[in-house]
């Protein structure tokens, strides 16, 4: 094993146990994995045209408004000097500062949306490694239905799960098992030492017993305290949430999820009711109304239980401003006018 190796990125779909895996990795003495501001998710669609200062500025705004504040101050000037010319270069420079502040040899990223940017990451850092974390989509959807993150409506979340598993599988097929390693959530919580040892073998690190007791660390306690959607981050590894959809989804919702995810479920060894293949898709109006009702209920609960709900609103407002600016940049200029 080298004294320093490439970053470790968790890819897949939200609500699949990525906070658990993040904290397990973060418990390793050589690895630092902060909670992600999702830089690439929010900034990758902005036409920066190589303007590094603009990329760094927007990334620092996201970090300032992050819903899970980092314990270290990131030096903007140092990021600009180290960033190179790509957006992921900026992201890498920010994470590398965090790594140094933590005294770690490697950094990790648990932004599962990085499944859309595997090629970009490897173009910048060829020694990066990816952990494709997959969980039964019915349990993912049941969790998302009550979470302040992601799509509340089961059908929309099922569509996202399917698309992201297809991207992850394509990355595995393109780059091979030495670069992308599949981790099934159900295996991770059922046989944690075996699975964590396999992960350590994949990333080229020695297994450390502390990884089995991630919940005893301060980072786990902080995460669990911020939001009800993260409350299980402070729990020991458990199988209790396998099959959560049996309580969290109606029969109709389960069938709708299975009708969308069936092909990927079969490939990933999740059994399902084949009768669900005949379940009709819900109408767009019903999806919109049901999704809105679920979102209202989730937001009301978040106001009562979450310490970071105002930070989340502030982050969302920042993202909205960035996207609005992008639309303004892309709007056609009327004849005879200039920008």
XYZ file of C-alpha atoms in Angstrom:
339
model
C 0.000 0.000 0.000
C 1.275 3.464 -0.868
C 1.583 6.243 1.693
C -1.069 8.173 -0.213
C -3.577 6.948 -2.784
C -6.522 8.372 -4.700
C -9.876 9.475 -3.337
C -12.772 7.121 -2.615
C -16.191 8.090 -3.962
C -19.514 6.538 -2.996
C -21.905 6.432 -5.938
C -25.480 5.213 -6.404
C -28.705 6.698 -5.050
C -29.503 8.700 -1.929
C -31.149 6.891 0.997
C -29.117 3.750 0.277
C -26.999 3.866 3.418
C -24.398 6.303 2.117
C -24.108 8.095 5.463
C -23.408 4.750 7.106
C -20.710 3.917 4.567
C -19.291 7.447 4.789
C -18.899 7.168 8.551
C -17.445 3.670 8.318
C -14.760 4.969 5.949
C -14.239 8.129 7.998
C -13.513 5.963 11.057
C -10.367 4.731 9.298
C -7.256 6.572 10.495
C -6.065 7.299 6.943
C -9.375 8.429 5.392
C -11.374 11.649 5.819
C -14.911 11.807 4.436
C -16.883 14.985 5.216
C -20.568 15.337 4.570
C -20.834 16.548 0.946
C -22.094 19.935 -0.250
C -22.823 18.186 -3.594
C -20.654 20.571 -5.580
C -20.896 18.697 -8.868
C -24.647 18.156 -8.572
C -25.369 21.848 -8.225
C -22.593 23.434 -10.289
C -21.897 21.093 -13.197
C -24.607 22.619 -15.409
C -23.230 26.140 -15.155
C -21.290 27.356 -18.253
C -18.135 28.633 -16.553
C -16.092 28.627 -19.788
C -12.895 27.966 -17.854
C -13.412 30.797 -15.339
C -11.704 29.218 -12.339
C -12.370 32.163 -10.032
C -16.117 31.910 -10.738
C -16.074 28.148 -10.110
C -14.228 28.585 -6.843
C -16.537 31.415 -5.773
C -19.693 29.392 -6.365
C -18.218 26.327 -4.657
C -17.307 28.421 -1.625
C -20.864 29.786 -1.505
C -22.221 26.253 -1.431
C -19.774 25.321 1.293
C -20.736 28.403 3.309
C -24.416 27.420 3.120
C -23.841 23.688 3.548
C -26.524 21.945 5.615
C -23.838 19.986 7.486
C -21.126 22.577 8.272
C -17.525 21.450 7.958
C -15.334 21.859 11.052
C -12.440 23.359 9.062
C -12.067 26.679 7.255
C -11.196 26.256 3.586
C -8.740 28.791 2.126
C -10.251 30.151 -1.078
C -6.970 31.462 -2.463
C -5.281 28.107 -1.906
C -8.148 26.355 -3.702
C -7.765 28.690 -6.682
C -4.031 28.012 -6.854
C -4.492 24.218 -6.700
C -7.663 23.816 -8.735
C -6.509 23.556 -12.340
C -9.061 24.410 -15.022
C -11.965 21.980 -14.393
C -14.876 22.087 -11.986
C -13.889 18.765 -10.474
C -10.387 20.169 -10.069
C -11.943 22.816 -7.809
C -13.867 20.154 -5.894
C -10.741 18.043 -5.487
C -8.754 21.005 -4.184
C -11.427 21.749 -1.569
C -11.594 18.146 -0.413
C -7.814 17.929 -0.320
C -7.689 20.877 2.082
C -10.165 19.049 4.301
C -7.982 15.932 4.142
C -4.900 17.862 5.253
C -6.818 19.534 8.097
C -7.939 16.104 9.302
C -4.407 14.713 9.103
C -5.542 11.963 6.720
C -3.793 10.418 3.735
C -6.906 10.160 1.534
C -10.228 11.903 1.155
C -13.588 10.456 0.323
C -16.833 11.823 -1.096
C -20.278 10.436 -0.371
C -22.184 12.538 -2.888
C -23.931 9.665 -4.636
C -24.726 12.020 -7.544
C -21.094 11.599 -8.582
C -22.373 8.550 -10.436
C -22.976 11.060 -13.257
C -19.337 12.208 -13.250
C -17.212 9.059 -13.071
C -15.377 9.802 -16.310
C -14.654 13.395 -15.259
C -13.231 12.245 -11.938
C -10.963 9.674 -13.569
C -9.777 12.199 -16.153
C -8.611 14.390 -13.275
C -7.567 11.659 -10.810
C -6.944 8.291 -12.502
C -6.287 6.574 -9.156
C -9.767 7.417 -7.800
C -11.862 4.454 -6.684
C -15.665 4.136 -6.599
C -17.913 2.242 -4.215
C -21.220 1.555 -5.943
C -23.623 1.299 -3.011
C -26.937 -0.318 -3.896
C -29.983 -0.981 -1.731
C -33.372 -2.566 -2.392
C -35.198 0.209 -4.289
C -38.376 -0.341 -2.289
C -36.487 0.446 0.912
C -34.791 3.426 -0.767
C -38.187 4.777 -1.797
C -39.733 4.161 1.621
C -36.893 6.122 3.199
C -37.093 8.943 0.647
C -40.824 9.253 1.206
C -40.132 10.637 4.702
C -36.853 12.429 4.031
C -36.233 16.092 3.307
C -33.805 15.046 0.559
C -34.718 13.616 -2.819
C -38.093 12.979 -4.376
C -40.844 12.209 -1.890
C -43.140 10.594 -4.440
C -42.361 6.848 -4.704
C -42.750 6.681 -8.478
C -40.370 9.568 -9.141
C -37.812 8.168 -6.712
C -38.053 4.772 -8.413
C -37.256 6.414 -11.747
C -34.216 8.091 -10.223
C -33.019 4.836 -8.645
C -33.284 3.022 -11.974
C -31.407 5.702 -13.912
C -28.613 5.905 -11.355
C -28.133 2.141 -11.165
C -27.837 2.074 -14.948
C -25.134 4.748 -14.788
C -23.259 2.855 -12.077
C -23.441 -0.404 -13.995
C -22.154 1.324 -17.120
C -19.229 2.702 -15.101
C -18.433 -0.775 -13.788
C -18.558 -2.243 -17.286
C -16.388 0.540 -18.715
C -13.751 0.785 -15.986
C -13.844 -2.686 -14.467
C -13.923 -4.084 -10.905
C -10.505 -2.667 -10.059
C -12.030 0.840 -10.254
C -15.715 0.294 -9.361
C -16.694 -2.036 -6.513
C -20.310 -3.060 -5.901
C -21.452 -2.932 -2.259
C -24.926 -4.217 -1.422
C -26.377 -2.440 1.619
C -28.037 -5.643 2.792
C -24.703 -7.489 2.761
C -22.932 -4.594 4.471
C -25.283 -4.590 7.457
C -25.698 -8.378 7.617
C -21.984 -9.248 7.527
C -20.239 -5.935 8.266
C -16.742 -7.183 9.030
C -16.619 -9.355 5.917
C -17.898 -6.562 3.672
C -15.744 -3.833 5.193
C -12.658 -6.038 4.838
C -13.568 -6.516 1.172
C -13.905 -2.744 0.775
C -10.510 -2.243 2.413
C -8.963 -4.772 0.047
C -10.486 -2.912 -2.888
C -9.212 0.528 -1.824
C -5.843 -0.828 -0.714
C -6.104 -0.081 2.990
C -5.686 -2.240 6.063
C -8.899 -3.070 7.905
C -9.282 -1.216 11.209
C -11.672 -2.390 13.975
C -12.834 1.206 14.503
C -14.693 0.927 11.217
C -17.134 -1.461 12.906
C -17.860 1.144 15.604
C -18.391 4.242 13.489
C -21.316 5.306 15.694
C -18.993 5.988 18.627
C -17.234 8.819 16.801
C -18.047 12.480 17.133
C -18.857 12.867 13.437
C -21.653 10.290 13.691
C -23.178 12.042 16.690
C -23.090 15.429 14.951
C -24.725 14.051 11.807
C -27.471 12.281 13.760
C -28.239 15.451 15.718
C -28.818 17.700 12.697
C -31.769 16.089 10.948
C -34.367 13.392 11.508
C -33.437 12.118 8.050
C -29.966 11.324 9.440
C -30.932 10.137 12.910
C -29.737 6.569 12.298
C -26.182 7.814 11.619
C -25.538 7.540 15.347
C -26.717 3.924 15.555
C -24.520 0.836 15.397
C -24.650 -1.240 12.228
C -27.953 -3.122 12.185
C -30.175 -5.167 9.895
C -33.306 -3.536 11.341
C -33.967 -1.421 8.252
C -33.860 -4.233 5.730
C -37.416 -4.567 4.421
C -38.483 -1.112 5.661
C -40.825 -0.830 2.664
C -43.197 -3.339 4.270
C -44.135 -0.596 6.729
C -43.322 2.453 4.652
C -45.088 1.767 1.343
C -48.642 0.863 0.447
C -49.194 -2.181 -1.764
C -49.911 0.073 -4.716
C -46.753 2.114 -4.139
C -44.719 -1.089 -3.905
C -46.129 -2.319 -7.202
C -45.416 1.008 -8.875
C -41.822 0.908 -7.668
C -41.339 -2.677 -8.815
C -42.837 -1.925 -12.225
C -40.137 0.720 -12.806
C -37.166 -1.017 -11.184
C -37.828 -4.665 -12.114
C -35.021 -5.115 -14.626
C -32.347 -3.642 -12.361
C -33.763 -5.475 -9.340
C -33.419 -8.776 -11.149
C -29.829 -8.025 -12.159
C -28.937 -6.971 -8.613
C -30.600 -10.027 -7.021
C -33.628 -8.382 -5.420
C -36.743 -10.582 -5.708
C -40.014 -8.916 -6.670
C -43.594 -9.761 -7.577
C -43.773 -10.187 -11.358
C -47.434 -9.227 -11.264
C -46.189 -5.693 -10.585
C -45.023 -5.498 -14.195
C -48.641 -4.917 -15.175
C -49.084 -2.005 -12.742
C -49.975 1.158 -14.693
C -47.890 4.254 -14.185
C -49.535 6.997 -12.127
C -50.710 10.076 -14.008
C -48.501 13.179 -13.915
C -51.132 15.264 -12.113
C -51.501 12.629 -9.411
C -47.729 12.403 -9.040
C -47.453 16.185 -8.725
C -50.264 16.516 -6.173
C -49.181 13.533 -4.098
C -45.563 14.677 -4.211
C -46.577 18.167 -3.066
C -48.601 16.765 -0.157
C -45.736 14.530 0.930
C -43.298 17.433 0.698
C -45.490 19.631 2.888
C -45.694 16.919 5.538
C -41.930 16.382 5.432
C -41.216 20.117 5.700
C -43.597 20.472 8.653
C -41.851 17.616 10.448
C -38.445 19.079 9.626
C -39.400 22.381 11.259
C -40.182 20.507 14.454
C -37.254 18.111 14.535
C -34.286 19.357 12.484
C -31.571 21.693 13.703
C -30.486 22.531 10.184
C -33.771 23.218 8.383
C -33.032 26.946 8.038
C -29.594 26.136 6.667
C -31.244 23.800 4.139
C -33.592 26.584 3.028
C -30.629 28.936 2.718
C -28.696 26.351 0.688
C -31.713 25.831 -1.584
C -32.005 29.591 -2.083
C -28.327 29.740 -3.059
C -28.790 26.910 -5.568
C -31.862 28.665 -6.978
C -29.856 31.871 -7.508
C -27.067 29.978 -9.247
C -29.510 28.218 -11.561
C -31.367 31.421 -12.342
C -28.073 33.058 -13.252
C -27.330 30.107 -15.547
C -30.654 30.551 -17.349
C -29.927 34.252 -17.789
C -26.526 33.460 -19.285
C -28.053 31.019 -21.751
C -30.974 33.237 -22.774
C -30.691 34.452 -26.399
C -29.606 38.053 -26.829
C -32.129 40.121 -28.838
C -30.899 41.398 -32.204
C -29.045 44.662 -31.934
C -28.203 44.193 -28.223
C -25.061 43.017 -26.490
C -24.331 41.619 -23.080
